Coordinates of C-alpha atoms in Angstrom, one line a residue:
M1 CA -25.5 -83.8 11.5
K2 CA -29.2 -81.7 11.4
T3 CA -31.0 -82.0 8.0
V4 CA -33.1 -79.1 7.2
L5 CA -36.1 -78.9 4.0
S6 CA -37.2 -76.2 2.8
S7 CA -40.2 -77.3 1.3
S8 CA -43.4 -76.6 -0.5
V9 CA -45.1 -78.4 -3.5
K10 CA -45.7 -75.4 -4.8
G11 CA -43.3 -73.8 -7.3
G12 CA -42.3 -70.5 -7.4
V13 CA -43.1 -69.6 -4.2
G14 CA -38.8 -68.9 -3.1
K15 CA -38.0 -72.1 -1.3
T16 CA -34.8 -71.2 -2.5
T17 CA -34.4 -67.7 -1.4
V18 CA -35.5 -69.6 2.2
A19 CA -33.2 -72.4 2.3
V20 CA -29.7 -70.1 1.3
G21 CA -31.2 -67.7 3.7
L22 CA -31.1 -70.1 6.6
A23 CA -27.5 -71.9 5.8
Q24 CA -26.6 -67.9 6.2
A25 CA -28.0 -67.4 9.0
L26 CA -26.8 -70.2 10.6
Q27 CA -22.9 -69.6 8.7
R28 CA -23.0 -66.4 10.6
L29 CA -23.7 -67.4 13.9
G30 CA -20.9 -69.8 14.1
F31 CA -21.9 -73.4 12.5
K32 CA -20.4 -74.9 10.1
V33 CA -23.2 -75.2 7.4
G34 CA -23.5 -77.0 3.9
I35 CA -26.4 -76.5 1.1
L36 CA -27.9 -79.3 -1.3
D37 CA -29.8 -78.1 -4.0
L38 CA -32.5 -81.1 -5.5
D39 CA -34.0 -79.5 -7.8
Y40 CA -32.5 -81.2 -10.1
R41 CA -34.9 -79.5 -12.5
A42 CA -34.1 -75.8 -12.4
P43 CA -31.9 -76.1 -9.5
C44 CA -30.9 -71.8 -8.5
V45 CA -28.8 -72.0 -5.1
P46 CA -25.0 -71.6 -7.2
I47 CA -27.5 -68.4 -9.5
V48 CA -28.9 -66.9 -5.5
L49 CA -25.2 -67.6 -4.5
N50 CA -22.9 -65.7 -7.6
A51 CA -21.5 -69.4 -8.2
E52 CA -22.9 -70.5 -11.5
T53 CA -18.8 -70.7 -12.9
A54 CA -17.9 -73.0 -9.5
A55 CA -17.1 -76.7 -10.3
L56 CA -17.2 -79.6 -8.3
G57 CA -14.0 -81.2 -6.9
R58 CA -13.5 -84.8 -6.3
T59 CA -11.7 -86.9 -3.4
D60 CA -8.6 -89.4 -3.7
D61 CA -11.0 -92.1 -3.4
D62 CA -13.8 -90.5 -6.4
A63 CA -16.2 -88.9 -3.7
L64 CA -17.5 -85.5 -5.5
T65 CA -16.4 -82.3 -3.0
P66 CA -19.3 -79.9 -2.2
V67 CA -18.0 -76.1 -4.0
W68 CA -17.3 -74.3 -1.3
V69 CA -19.0 -70.7 -1.5
D70 CA -18.9 -67.8 1.0
G71 CA -18.4 -70.1 3.8
L72 CA -20.7 -72.1 3.2
H73 CA -20.3 -76.2 1.0
I74 CA -23.2 -75.7 -1.5
F75 CA -23.7 -79.5 -4.0
S76 CA -26.2 -78.6 -6.2
M77 CA -27.5 -80.1 -9.7
A78 CA -26.3 -77.3 -12.1
F79 CA -22.5 -78.2 -11.3
I80 CA -22.7 -81.6 -13.1
W81 CA -25.0 -79.3 -16.4
P82 CA -25.3 -76.3 -17.7
A83 CA -26.9 -74.4 -16.1
S84 CA -29.1 -73.1 -19.1
K85 CA -29.8 -76.4 -20.1
C86 CA -33.3 -78.1 -20.5
V87 CA -32.4 -81.3 -18.2
Q88 CA -35.3 -84.4 -19.7
V89 CA -35.0 -87.1 -16.6
E90 CA -38.1 -89.2 -16.3
D91 CA -38.9 -89.0 -12.5
D92 CA -37.8 -92.3 -11.3
A93 CA -34.1 -91.4 -12.9
A94 CA -34.6 -88.7 -11.5
T95 CA -35.3 -90.2 -8.1
E96 CA -32.7 -92.6 -8.7
D97 CA -29.7 -90.3 -8.8
V98 CA -30.9 -88.1 -5.6
R99 CA -31.1 -91.5 -3.6
Q100 CA -27.8 -92.0 -4.5
L101 CA -26.6 -88.3 -3.6
L102 CA -27.4 -89.3 -0.5
T103 CA -25.2 -92.4 0.1
P104 CA -23.0 -91.5 2.4
G105 CA -19.2 -91.1 -0.1
I106 CA -20.4 -89.8 -2.5
I107 CA -20.6 -86.2 -1.6
A108 CA -17.8 -85.7 0.6
W109 CA -19.4 -83.9 3.3
P110 CA -17.3 -82.2 5.6
D111 CA -18.2 -81.9 9.5
L112 CA -21.2 -80.6 9.1
D113 CA -24.0 -79.0 11.7
Y114 CA -26.1 -78.5 9.5
L115 CA -26.9 -79.7 5.7
V116 CA -30.2 -77.9 4.5
I117 CA -31.7 -78.5 1.9
D118 CA -33.8 -77.0 -1.3
T119 CA -35.8 -79.8 -2.8
P120 CA -38.2 -79.3 -5.9
P121 CA -41.0 -78.4 -5.9
T122 CA -43.2 -81.5 -5.5
S123 CA -44.9 -84.1 -2.8
S124 CA -43.2 -87.3 -4.9
G125 CA -40.3 -88.9 -6.1
I126 CA -36.8 -86.5 -4.7
V127 CA -39.0 -85.3 -2.2
R128 CA -40.2 -88.5 -1.4
I129 CA -36.4 -90.2 -1.3
A130 CA -35.0 -87.0 1.1
L131 CA -37.1 -87.4 3.9
E132 CA -36.8 -90.8 3.8
V133 CA -33.3 -90.9 3.5
A134 CA -31.5 -87.2 5.2
E135 CA -33.6 -88.6 8.0
A136 CA -35.0 -84.6 8.5
A137 CA -34.9 -82.9 11.7
G138 CA -38.2 -81.0 9.9
A139 CA -38.6 -78.8 7.5
L140 CA -39.9 -74.9 6.9
L141 CA -42.9 -75.0 5.2
V142 CA -42.8 -72.0 2.0
S143 CA -46.0 -70.5 0.7
H144 CA -47.2 -67.5 -0.8
P145 CA -50.5 -65.6 0.3
S146 CA -51.9 -67.5 -2.6
R147 CA -55.3 -69.4 -2.6
V148 CA -53.7 -72.1 -4.3
S149 CA -50.1 -71.5 -3.2
R150 CA -51.7 -72.0 0.7
A151 CA -53.8 -74.9 -0.2
D152 CA -50.8 -77.0 -1.3
A153 CA -48.7 -75.8 2.1
L154 CA -51.1 -77.5 3.6
R155 CA -50.2 -80.4 1.2
T156 CA -47.0 -80.1 1.8
L157 CA -47.3 -80.2 5.5
D158 CA -49.9 -82.9 5.3
L159 CA -46.4 -84.5 3.8
F160 CA -44.1 -83.8 6.8
A161 CA -47.1 -85.4 8.9
E162 CA -47.3 -88.4 7.7
K163 CA -43.5 -89.0 7.2
Q164 CA -43.4 -87.8 10.5
V165 CA -41.2 -84.8 10.1
P166 CA -41.6 -81.4 12.7
V167 CA -42.0 -78.2 10.9
F168 CA -39.7 -75.7 12.3
G169 CA -41.9 -72.8 10.4
L170 CA -44.2 -71.2 8.3
I171 CA -42.6 -69.1 6.2
S172 CA -45.2 -67.0 4.1
N173 CA -43.4 -64.5 1.0
Q174 CA -45.7 -61.7 1.7
G175 CA -47.4 -60.5 -1.8
L176 CA -51.0 -59.5 -2.7
D177 CA -53.0 -62.1 -3.3
E178 CA -55.5 -61.9 -6.4
H179 CA -57.7 -60.7 -4.8
G180 CA -55.3 -57.8 -3.3
E181 CA -54.7 -58.6 0.2

């Protein structure tokens, strides 16, 4: 299974949209695809896929089974607690939870060709664990045409270089920057 991250240290740039779009494109090409929504505090994959009311299952040996939506296997923190809940968890606890989720056997993923990981907007904790444990084949860097987002894109690029994760491409959501360009 190849793991691809949709990532940026900047929030609100469209990481979830890119992750879902990539997963759907790979699925249309005939690949078996899963999406792991690691945005601990604001998970949005179920919203984008119209699956807010879906529920995780469990295997006989108590592993969590991803939700099946439109040909995709999905796991999101939004399936653990109500979508409207403001999750108040310390960063260390959230990071440890994600480390456990990435441990083989906790989530009963089927035999996948690709696992697309939608990361939260940060360069620490959860993203660091995802880069180390998930052994990412590469990442898509998501940005927006503002000076702040471009600066954060460079920081994200630096993180990937440090962790030796190839960047497959930069996706810049179109729009105008603060100068109307």
